[in-house]
Amino acid sequence: MNKNRVISIKKTFDGVGPVKDKEYTNQEIIDLLMEIQKTMLTGVYEKTHAEYMKERDLMRHFATLATEYGLNETDTFKRFEKNMNDLGYTIGSFIKGMNGERIAKRALKLISFDKDVKILYNIALEDEDAQAEYDAIIIAPYGLFVVEVKNWGAEMVIDENGILRREDQDIKYDLPGRMSIKEGLLRECLGDLFPEKYQSILLFSNENAKVQDSYKKIPVCYGGGVTYKIREQRNLENNLSAEKIDSIVNRIEASHKEQKAPCKVNCEEIIEDYAELMAQIEAMSEGQKDLDQIEKSDIVEESQMDLSSSDNDREPRKIRVPQVIGGIVAGFVVAFGLGVATTKILAK
């Protein structure tokens, strides 16, 4: 393997991707990982095509070539494959989690036109014991509402203890546990501003989702139905003035702490293994091209047979026999005519 080529490939990643042990927001991690993904794709495909491809396209391409050149069982390829799976999963899970804000905005669009209602999205609160992220917090004259978004589209069960489970996967969510943490952090944040009316609401973005609810202590809504669930409370006594609503909004926004964490994907290994695999594949591919050229030119030259000899004595005056490697030789065609034998080896 050409070490200079490995170094050259690695240089294309200079300044690309997260720095080890540095902390980033989820959006920053997504952007940095997609930068690595794009650099790899550009190295494999034409630049104009790379922007339309994802890590699965890269892995499909690499897996095909690695198998062709016998690299798919190497430790380098296996490690690269594992780390690329981590990269894809991280991007997908972060994007899916961040979809909560988008889903909440769509579901609450109608109530957002109410002039006396304020809505906060993607808020993060924490203290020394706990932290929580809020998809949406609605502050209205008739109460404070926290909307928890779940982008699940399967059949689900909320048991009598409030544990939410998907029927098709081993996924569970402690609904009362998580919502009590969110309420506790809000009470701590707002102090005497915390309103008398407070309600947690579980929102499923998929209106076709089916939930069997045996807990029944937290309202379950689907899509835009959350707006009507909140507006049902308008008939109650209004306890929050416009000034108090503004004070609540200001205090929550002042307490918001943007969540940051190191990127857990091993990007250094990904770049190292990508460069080595690319260099190996390129070298082996070039070797194959050279071999193909040799095979194409290494044709048995036409030999004039001694017409005066008997058939049994006929031998070519000059024959060059090619080396057959890996099934490159596809077949033989032997032509006879007027005492002249022509043998050709057809190479793919």
mmCIF file of C-alpha atoms in Angstrom:
data_model
loop_
_atom_site.group_PDB
_atom_site.id
_atom_site.type_symbol
_atom_site.label_atom_id
_atom_site.label_comp_id
_atom_site.label_asym_id
_atom_site.label_seq_id
_atom_site.Cartn_x
_atom_site.Cartn_y
_atom_site.Cartn_z
ATOM 1 C CA MET A 1 0.000 0.000 0.000
ATOM 2 C CA ASN A 2 1.267 3.458 -0.928
ATOM 3 C CA LYS A 3 1.746 5.338 2.353
ATOM 4 C CA ASN A 4 2.035 8.648 0.505
ATOM 5 C CA ARG A 5 -1.380 8.049 -1.022
ATOM 6 C CA VAL A 6 -2.844 7.352 2.438
ATOM 7 C CA ILE A 7 -1.398 10.634 3.709
ATOM 8 C CA SER A 8 -2.755 12.459 0.647
ATOM 9 C CA ILE A 9 -6.278 11.115 1.222
ATOM 10 C CA LYS A 10 -6.166 11.997 4.924
ATOM 11 C CA LYS A 11 -5.195 15.572 4.058
ATOM 12 C CA THR A 12 -8.553 16.033 2.336
ATOM 13 C CA PHE A 13 -10.084 15.811 5.830
ATOM 14 C CA ASP A 14 -8.004 18.641 7.310
ATOM 15 C CA GLY A 15 -10.382 20.848 9.316
ATOM 16 C CA VAL A 16 -13.289 18.465 8.709
ATOM 17 C CA GLY A 17 -15.261 16.803 11.518
ATOM 18 C CA PRO A 18 -15.432 17.209 15.306
ATOM 19 C CA VAL A 19 -12.418 17.670 17.549
ATOM 20 C CA LYS A 20 -11.912 14.920 20.121
ATOM 21 C CA ASP A 21 -13.198 15.800 23.626
ATOM 22 C CA LYS A 22 -14.617 19.151 22.490
ATOM 23 C CA GLU A 23 -18.301 19.674 23.309
ATOM 24 C CA TYR A 24 -20.933 20.462 20.682
ATOM 25 C CA THR A 25 -24.673 20.905 20.386
ATOM 26 C CA ASN A 26 -26.634 18.149 18.663
ATOM 27 C CA GLN A 27 -26.995 20.295 15.553
ATOM 28 C CA GLU A 28 -23.247 20.983 15.468
ATOM 29 C CA ILE A 29 -22.503 17.252 15.749
ATOM 30 C CA ILE A 30 -24.904 16.509 12.881
ATOM 31 C CA ASP A 31 -23.280 19.171 10.699
ATOM 32 C CA LEU A 32 -19.727 17.967 11.474
ATOM 33 C CA LEU A 33 -20.520 14.296 10.852
ATOM 34 C CA MET A 34 -22.234 15.157 7.586
ATOM 35 C CA GLU A 35 -19.076 17.069 6.622
ATOM 36 C CA ILE A 36 -17.056 13.864 7.034
ATOM 37 C CA GLN A 37 -19.689 11.944 5.115
ATOM 38 C CA LYS A 38 -19.633 14.436 2.236
ATOM 39 C CA THR A 39 -15.813 14.431 2.058
ATOM 40 C CA MET A 40 -15.767 10.629 1.808
ATOM 41 C CA LEU A 41 -18.500 10.565 -0.813
ATOM 42 C CA THR A 42 -16.752 13.236 -2.867
ATOM 43 C CA GLY A 43 -13.589 11.123 -2.762
ATOM 44 C CA VAL A 44 -15.446 8.107 -4.124
ATOM 45 C CA TYR A 45 -17.999 9.652 -6.465
ATOM 46 C CA GLU A 46 -18.086 12.654 -8.725
ATOM 47 C CA LYS A 47 -18.607 15.877 -6.778
ATOM 48 C CA THR A 48 -21.934 16.560 -8.484
ATOM 49 C CA HIS A 49 -23.278 13.176 -7.426
ATOM 50 C CA ALA A 50 -21.846 13.110 -3.893
ATOM 51 C CA GLU A 51 -24.269 15.656 -2.481
ATOM 52 C CA TYR A 52 -27.218 13.366 -3.281
ATOM 53 C CA MET A 53 -25.731 10.304 -1.594
ATOM 54 C CA LYS A 54 -25.635 9.103 2.010
ATOM 55 C CA GLU A 55 -23.363 6.941 4.152
ATOM 56 C CA ARG A 56 -25.319 3.829 3.128
ATOM 57 C CA ASP A 57 -24.333 4.484 -0.515
ATOM 58 C CA LEU A 58 -20.701 4.747 0.524
ATOM 59 C CA MET A 59 -20.833 1.543 2.562
ATOM 60 C CA ARG A 60 -22.595 -0.313 -0.246
ATOM 61 C CA HIS A 61 -19.841 0.787 -2.621
ATOM 62 C CA PHE A 62 -17.067 -0.070 -0.167
ATOM 63 C CA ALA A 63 -18.568 -3.454 0.689
ATOM 64 C CA THR A 64 -18.742 -4.385 -3.008
ATOM 65 C CA LEU A 65 -15.134 -3.362 -3.684
ATOM 66 C CA ALA A 66 -13.844 -4.834 -0.425
ATOM 67 C CA THR A 67 -15.404 -8.174 -1.328
ATOM 68 C CA GLU A 68 -14.044 -7.993 -4.871
ATOM 69 C CA TYR A 69 -10.490 -7.379 -3.657
ATOM 70 C CA GLY A 70 -10.639 -9.638 -0.599
ATOM 71 C CA LEU A 71 -10.622 -6.836 1.976
ATOM 72 C CA ASN A 72 -14.024 -7.453 3.533
ATOM 73 C CA GLU A 73 -12.640 -9.779 6.209
ATOM 74 C CA THR A 74 -9.820 -7.476 7.278
ATOM 75 C CA ASP A 75 -9.830 -5.801 10.680
ATOM 76 C CA THR A 76 -9.602 -2.412 8.956
ATOM 77 C CA PHE A 77 -12.777 -2.922 6.949
ATOM 78 C CA LYS A 78 -14.715 -4.395 9.884
ATOM 79 C CA ARG A 79 -13.744 -1.473 12.114
ATOM 80 C CA PHE A 80 -14.616 1.006 9.363
ATOM 81 C CA GLU A 81 -17.999 -0.656 8.870
ATOM 82 C CA LYS A 82 -18.781 -0.535 12.611
ATOM 83 C CA ASN A 83 -17.781 3.122 12.964
ATOM 84 C CA MET A 84 -19.754 4.083 9.865
ATOM 85 C CA ASN A 85 -22.809 2.382 11.345
ATOM 86 C CA ASP A 86 -22.287 4.502 14.472
ATOM 87 C CA LEU A 87 -22.017 7.633 12.322
ATOM 88 C CA GLY A 88 -25.240 6.896 10.462
ATOM 89 C CA TYR A 89 -27.107 5.986 13.635
ATOM 90 C CA THR A 90 -25.941 9.159 15.405
ATOM 91 C CA ILE A 91 -27.028 11.431 12.571
ATOM 92 C CA GLY A 92 -30.365 9.647 12.269
ATOM 93 C CA SER A 93 -31.152 9.616 15.994
ATOM 94 C CA PHE A 94 -30.213 13.288 16.469
ATOM 95 C CA ILE A 95 -32.301 14.366 13.495
ATOM 96 C CA LYS A 96 -35.215 12.266 14.711
ATOM 97 C CA GLY A 97 -34.947 13.803 18.178
ATOM 98 C CA MET A 98 -34.770 17.323 16.799
ATOM 99 C CA ASN A 99 -37.888 16.645 14.756
ATOM 100 C CA GLY A 100 -39.832 17.095 18.010
ATOM 101 C CA GLU A 101 -39.628 20.871 17.656
ATOM 102 C CA ARG A 102 -40.774 20.767 14.032
ATOM 103 C CA ILE A 103 -43.642 18.410 14.843
ATOM 104 C CA ALA A 104 -44.738 20.521 17.811
ATOM 105 C CA LYS A 105 -44.715 23.707 15.718
ATOM 106 C CA ARG A 106 -46.893 22.093 13.079
ATOM 107 C CA ALA A 107 -49.333 20.653 15.637
ATOM 108 C CA LEU A 108 -49.563 23.958 17.560
ATOM 109 C CA LYS A 109 -49.776 26.212 14.519
ATOM 110 C CA LEU A 110 -53.427 27.077 15.087
ATOM 111 C CA ILE A 111 -53.017 28.063 18.735
ATOM 112 C CA SER A 112 -49.923 30.099 17.845
ATOM 113 C CA PHE A 113 -52.313 32.688 16.333
ATOM 114 C CA ASP A 114 -53.879 33.325 19.749
ATOM 115 C CA LYS A 115 -52.422 36.702 20.749
ATOM 116 C CA ASP A 116 -52.592 35.971 24.451
ATOM 117 C CA VAL A 117 -50.651 32.679 24.143
ATOM 118 C CA LYS A 118 -46.851 32.327 24.140
ATOM 119 C CA ILE A 119 -45.048 29.206 22.942
ATOM 120 C CA LEU A 120 -41.419 28.252 23.614
ATOM 121 C CA TYR A 121 -39.729 25.494 21.608
ATOM 122 C CA ASN A 122 -36.635 23.390 22.239
ATOM 123 C CA ILE A 123 -35.928 24.634 25.755
ATOM 124 C CA ALA A 124 -33.341 22.895 27.979
ATOM 125 C CA LEU A 125 -33.319 23.291 31.759
ATOM 126 C CA GLU A 126 -31.016 21.705 34.315
ATOM 127 C CA ASP A 127 -29.814 21.796 37.896
ATOM 128 C CA GLU A 128 -27.165 19.842 39.778
ATOM 129 C CA ASP A 129 -29.378 16.733 39.848
ATOM 130 C CA ALA A 130 -31.234 16.583 36.534
ATOM 131 C CA GLN A 131 -31.656 18.034 33.070
ATOM 132 C CA ALA A 132 -34.511 17.973 30.581
ATOM 133 C CA GLU A 133 -35.319 19.137 27.090
ATOM 134 C CA TYR A 134 -38.791 20.450 26.275
ATOM 135 C CA ASP A 135 -40.289 20.073 22.809
ATOM 136 C CA ALA A 136 -42.818 22.824 23.539
ATOM 137 C CA ILE A 137 -43.950 24.916 26.504
ATOM 138 C CA ILE A 138 -47.254 26.774 26.120
ATOM 139 C CA ILE A 139 -48.016 29.678 28.445
ATOM 140 C CA ALA A 140 -51.644 30.825 28.248
ATOM 141 C CA PRO A 141 -53.912 32.898 30.522
ATOM 142 C CA TYR A 142 -55.530 29.648 31.608
ATOM 143 C CA GLY A 143 -52.375 27.677 32.425
ATOM 144 C CA LEU A 144 -48.944 26.292 31.645
ATOM 145 C CA PHE A 145 -48.702 23.242 29.332
ATOM 146 C CA VAL A 146 -45.705 21.048 28.508
ATOM 147 C CA VAL A 147 -45.968 19.019 25.305
ATOM 148 C CA GLU A 148 -43.859 15.874 24.969
ATOM 149 C CA VAL A 149 -43.575 14.744 21.337
ATOM 150 C CA LYS A 150 -43.143 11.125 20.303
ATOM 151 C CA ASN A 151 -42.514 10.441 16.632
ATOM 152 C CA TRP A 152 -43.563 6.799 16.895
ATOM 153 C CA GLY A 153 -45.871 5.248 14.322
ATOM 154 C CA ALA A 154 -46.605 1.793 15.688
ATOM 155 C CA GLU A 155 -49.008 0.238 18.149
ATOM 156 C CA MET A 156 -48.128 1.223 21.718
ATOM 157 C CA VAL A 157 -49.155 0.539 25.263
ATOM 158 C CA ILE A 158 -49.015 2.767 28.341
ATOM 159 C CA ASP A 159 -49.287 0.410 31.293
ATOM 160 C CA GLU A 160 -50.835 1.222 34.677
ATOM 161 C CA ASN A 161 -47.448 2.504 35.900
ATOM 162 C CA GLY A 162 -47.137 4.932 33.000
ATOM 163 C CA ILE A 163 -44.449 3.006 31.113
ATOM 164 C CA LEU A 164 -44.840 3.613 27.383
ATOM 165 C CA ARG A 165 -43.849 0.658 25.202
ATOM 166 C CA ARG A 166 -43.775 0.000 21.489
ATOM 167 C CA GLU A 167 -45.307 -3.295 20.504
ATOM 168 C CA ASP A 168 -42.896 -3.960 17.611
ATOM 169 C CA GLN A 169 -39.636 -3.084 19.410
ATOM 170 C CA ASP A 170 -38.091 -3.405 22.824
ATOM 171 C CA ILE A 171 -38.399 0.344 23.482
ATOM 172 C CA LYS A 172 -39.860 1.792 26.654
ATOM 173 C CA TYR A 173 -40.214 5.265 28.090
ATOM 174 C CA ASP A 174 -40.923 6.164 31.720
ATOM 175 C CA LEU A 175 -43.606 8.757 31.056
ATOM 176 C CA PRO A 176 -44.415 9.868 34.657
ATOM 177 C CA GLY A 177 -40.740 9.764 35.591
ATOM 178 C CA ARG A 178 -39.625 12.015 32.747
ATOM 179 C CA MET A 179 -42.589 14.387 33.024
ATOM 180 C CA SER A 180 -42.112 14.786 36.777
ATOM 181 C CA ILE A 181 -38.495 15.831 36.170
ATOM 182 C CA LYS A 182 -39.688 18.405 33.642
ATOM 183 C CA GLU A 183 -42.296 19.759 36.025
ATOM 184 C CA GLY A 184 -39.785 19.877 38.878
ATOM 185 C CA LEU A 185 -37.247 21.842 36.861
ATOM 186 C CA LEU A 186 -39.934 24.292 35.757
ATOM 187 C CA ARG A 187 -41.102 24.797 39.354
ATOM 188 C CA GLU A 188 -37.524 25.399 40.414
ATOM 189 C CA CYS A 189 -37.010 27.825 37.523
ATOM 190 C CA LEU A 190 -40.241 29.816 37.984
ATOM 191 C CA GLY A 191 -40.597 29.817 41.772
ATOM 192 C CA ASP A 192 -43.547 32.010 42.728
ATOM 193 C CA LEU A 193 -44.394 32.529 39.044
ATOM 194 C CA PHE A 194 -45.401 28.897 38.636
ATOM 195 C CA PRO A 195 -49.163 28.916 37.802
ATOM 196 C CA GLU A 196 -51.921 27.004 39.562
ATOM 197 C CA LYS A 197 -52.944 25.238 36.355
ATOM 198 C CA TYR A 198 -50.223 22.966 34.944
ATOM 199 C CA GLN A 199 -50.676 20.093 32.489
ATOM 200 C CA SER A 200 -48.329 17.632 30.751
ATOM 201 C CA ILE A 201 -49.521 16.390 27.348
ATOM 202 C CA LEU A 202 -48.201 13.485 25.256
ATOM 203 C CA LEU A 203 -48.324 14.200 21.516
ATOM 204 C CA PHE A 204 -47.908 11.580 18.790
ATOM 205 C CA SER A 205 -47.070 13.067 15.409
ATOM 206 C CA ASN A 206 -48.492 10.094 13.523
ATOM 207 C CA GLU A 207 -52.272 10.379 13.537
ATOM 208 C CA ASN A 208 -52.524 6.674 12.684
ATOM 209 C CA ALA A 209 -50.665 5.626 15.823
ATOM 210 C CA LYS A 210 -52.623 3.402 18.185
ATOM 211 C CA VAL A 211 -52.115 3.721 21.938
ATOM 212 C CA GLN A 212 -53.723 1.558 24.573
ATOM 213 C CA ASP A 213 -53.597 3.807 27.650
ATOM 214 C CA SER A 214 -54.040 2.158 31.046
ATOM 215 C CA TYR A 215 -52.373 5.048 32.893
ATOM 216 C CA LYS A 216 -54.823 7.825 31.943
ATOM 217 C CA LYS A 217 -53.106 10.539 34.007
ATOM 218 C CA ILE A 218 -51.454 12.342 31.116
ATOM 219 C CA PRO A 219 -53.631 13.288 28.116
ATOM 220 C CA VAL A 220 -52.669 11.606 24.837
ATOM 221 C CA CYS A 221 -53.126 13.579 21.591
ATOM 222 C CA TYR A 222 -52.467 13.021 17.900
ATOM 223 C CA GLY A 223 -51.328 15.660 15.434
ATOM 224 C CA GLY A 224 -53.221 18.942 15.582
ATOM 225 C CA GLY A 225 -55.563 17.558 18.228
ATOM 226 C CA VAL A 226 -53.196 18.917 20.878
ATOM 227 C CA THR A 227 -54.406 22.457 20.113
ATOM 228 C CA TYR A 228 -58.006 21.553 20.946
ATOM 229 C CA LYS A 229 -56.927 19.741 24.096
ATOM 230 C CA ILE A 230 -55.212 22.912 25.339
ATOM 231 C CA ARG A 231 -58.076 25.178 24.269
ATOM 232 C CA GLU A 232 -60.474 23.083 26.315
ATOM 233 C CA GLN A 233 -58.996 24.828 29.352
ATOM 234 C CA ARG A 234 -60.112 28.287 28.192
ATOM 235 C CA ASN A 235 -63.399 27.926 30.057
ATOM 236 C CA LEU A 236 -61.493 27.830 33.333
ATOM 237 C CA GLU A 237 -60.649 30.925 35.331
ATOM 238 C CA ASN A 238 -57.819 32.938 33.815
ATOM 239 C CA ASN A 239 -55.078 33.288 36.403
ATOM 240 C CA LEU A 240 -52.238 34.629 34.269
ATOM 241 C CA SER A 241 -52.144 38.241 33.139
ATOM 242 C CA ALA A 242 -50.239 39.344 30.074
ATOM 243 C CA GLU A 243 -47.516 40.761 32.340
ATOM 244 C CA LYS A 244 -47.165 37.506 34.256
ATOM 245 C CA ILE A 245 -47.018 35.509 31.016
ATOM 246 C CA ASP A 246 -44.175 37.729 29.801
ATOM 247 C CA SER A 247 -42.374 37.287 33.136
ATOM 248 C CA ILE A 248 -42.679 33.485 32.847
ATOM 249 C CA VAL A 249 -41.363 33.538 29.281
ATOM 250 C CA ASN A 250 -38.422 35.765 30.232
ATOM 251 C CA ARG A 251 -37.441 33.605 33.211
ATOM 252 C CA ILE A 252 -37.583 30.359 31.241
ATOM 253 C CA GLU A 253 -35.549 31.823 28.393
ATOM 254 C CA ALA A 254 -32.976 33.190 30.855
ATOM 255 C CA SER A 255 -32.652 29.731 32.445
ATOM 256 C CA HIS A 256 -32.345 27.901 29.129
ATOM 257 C CA LYS A 257 -28.986 26.121 28.870
ATOM 258 C CA GLU A 258 -27.912 24.897 25.479
ATOM 259 C CA GLN A 259 -26.940 21.250 25.827
ATOM 260 C CA LYS A 260 -23.451 20.310 24.641
ATOM 261 C CA ALA A 261 -21.527 17.048 24.673
ATOM 262 C CA PRO A 262 -18.520 15.449 22.941
ATOM 263 C CA CYS A 263 -19.164 13.544 19.731
ATOM 264 C CA LYS A 264 -19.141 9.819 20.552
ATOM 265 C CA VAL A 265 -18.414 8.693 16.979
ATOM 266 C CA ASN A 266 -14.754 7.709 16.496
ATOM 267 C CA CYS A 267 -14.085 10.020 13.566
ATOM 268 C CA GLU A 268 -10.294 9.608 13.737
ATOM 269 C CA GLU A 269 -10.605 5.882 13.099
ATOM 270 C CA ILE A 270 -13.122 6.469 10.305
ATOM 271 C CA ILE A 271 -10.753 8.813 8.454
ATOM 272 C CA GLU A 272 -7.717 6.560 9.016
ATOM 273 C CA ASP A 273 -9.514 3.420 7.831
ATOM 274 C CA TYR A 274 -11.168 5.200 4.908
ATOM 275 C CA ALA A 275 -7.784 6.449 3.676
ATOM 276 C CA GLU A 276 -6.171 3.008 3.981
ATOM 277 C CA LEU A 277 -9.032 1.218 2.271
ATOM 278 C CA MET A 278 -9.188 3.765 -0.537
ATOM 279 C CA ALA A 279 -5.431 3.497 -1.110
ATOM 280 C CA GLN A 280 -5.587 -0.327 -1.125
ATOM 281 C CA ILE A 281 -8.566 -0.430 -3.476
ATOM 282 C CA GLU A 282 -6.950 2.085 -5.834
ATOM 283 C CA ALA A 283 -3.684 0.110 -5.899
ATOM 284 C CA MET A 284 -5.428 -3.201 -6.513
ATOM 285 C CA SER A 285 -7.669 -1.626 -9.140
ATOM 286 C CA GLU A 286 -4.649 -0.215 -10.985
ATOM 287 C CA GLY A 287 -2.987 -3.621 -10.775
ATOM 288 C CA GLN A 288 -6.060 -5.207 -12.312
ATOM 289 C CA LYS A 289 -6.053 -2.660 -15.142
ATOM 290 C CA ASP A 290 -2.384 -3.422 -15.873
ATOM 291 C CA LEU A 291 -3.157 -7.132 -15.884
ATOM 292 C CA ASP A 292 -6.064 -6.603 -18.253
ATOM 293 C CA GLN A 293 -3.764 -4.715 -20.630
ATOM 294 C CA ILE A 294 -1.210 -7.518 -20.506
ATOM 295 C CA GLU A 295 -3.868 -10.124 -21.185
ATOM 296 C CA LYS A 296 -5.280 -8.202 -24.105
ATOM 297 C CA SER A 297 -1.861 -7.793 -25.732
ATOM 298 C CA ASP A 298 -0.638 -11.279 -24.885
ATOM 299 C CA ILE A 299 -2.423 -12.956 -27.763
ATOM 300 C CA VAL A 300 -0.926 -16.058 -29.302
ATOM 301 C CA GLU A 301 0.601 -14.817 -32.503
ATOM 302 C CA GLU A 302 -0.567 -16.309 -35.706
ATOM 303 C CA SER A 303 1.766 -19.170 -36.584
ATOM 304 C CA GLN A 304 2.336 -20.437 -40.033
ATOM 305 C CA MET A 305 1.973 -24.194 -40.100
ATOM 306 C CA ASP A 306 4.291 -26.337 -42.185
ATOM 307 C CA LEU A 307 1.975 -27.249 -45.009
ATOM 308 C CA SER A 308 4.362 -29.939 -46.165
ATOM 309 C CA SER A 309 4.085 -31.802 -42.881
ATOM 310 C CA SER A 310 1.413 -34.248 -42.070
ATOM 311 C CA ASP A 311 -1.448 -33.199 -39.791
ATOM 312 C CA ASN A 312 0.206 -35.007 -36.919
ATOM 313 C CA ASP A 313 3.472 -33.135 -37.420
ATOM 314 C CA ARG A 314 1.970 -29.676 -37.676
ATOM 315 C CA GLU A 315 3.170 -27.351 -34.880
ATOM 316 C CA PRO A 316 3.099 -23.580 -34.604
ATOM 317 C CA ARG A 317 6.407 -21.915 -35.149
ATOM 318 C CA LYS A 318 5.858 -19.389 -32.370
ATOM 319 C CA ILE A 319 3.367 -19.528 -29.472
ATOM 320 C CA ARG A 320 3.247 -17.264 -26.386
ATOM 321 C CA VAL A 321 1.088 -18.638 -23.581
ATOM 322 C CA PRO A 322 -0.457 -16.053 -21.257
ATOM 323 C CA GLN A 323 -0.605 -16.470 -17.494
ATOM 324 C CA VAL A 324 -4.219 -17.069 -16.492
ATOM 325 C CA ILE A 325 -5.170 -15.285 -13.264
ATOM 326 C CA GLY A 326 -8.492 -15.199 -11.469
ATOM 327 C CA GLY A 327 -10.566 -16.433 -14.387
ATOM 328 C CA ILE A 328 -9.691 -13.443 -16.579
ATOM 329 C CA VAL A 329 -9.459 -15.616 -19.674
ATOM 330 C CA ALA A 330 -12.988 -16.038 -20.911
ATOM 331 C CA GLY A 331 -12.614 -18.627 -23.667
ATOM 332 C CA PHE A 332 -10.821 -19.862 -26.681
ATOM 333 C CA VAL A 333 -11.636 -19.644 -30.380
ATOM 334 C CA VAL A 334 -9.773 -21.946 -32.737
ATOM 335 C CA ALA A 335 -10.085 -21.361 -36.452
ATOM 336 C CA PHE A 336 -8.815 -23.692 -39.120
ATOM 337 C CA GLY A 337 -8.642 -23.028 -42.841
ATOM 338 C CA LEU A 338 -6.574 -24.034 -45.848
ATOM 339 C CA GLY A 339 -3.917 -25.600 -43.667
ATOM 340 C CA VAL A 340 -3.544 -22.476 -41.527
ATOM 341 C CA ALA A 341 -4.458 -22.710 -37.808
ATOM 342 C CA THR A 342 -5.136 -19.498 -35.935
ATOM 343 C CA THR A 343 -5.527 -19.548 -32.183
ATOM 344 C CA LYS A 344 -6.828 -16.529 -30.330
ATOM 345 C CA ILE A 345 -7.306 -16.047 -26.644
ATOM 346 C CA LEU A 346 -10.113 -13.679 -25.847
ATOM 347 C CA ALA A 347 -9.587 -11.781 -22.627
ATOM 348 C CA LYS A 348 -12.304 -9.861 -20.845
#
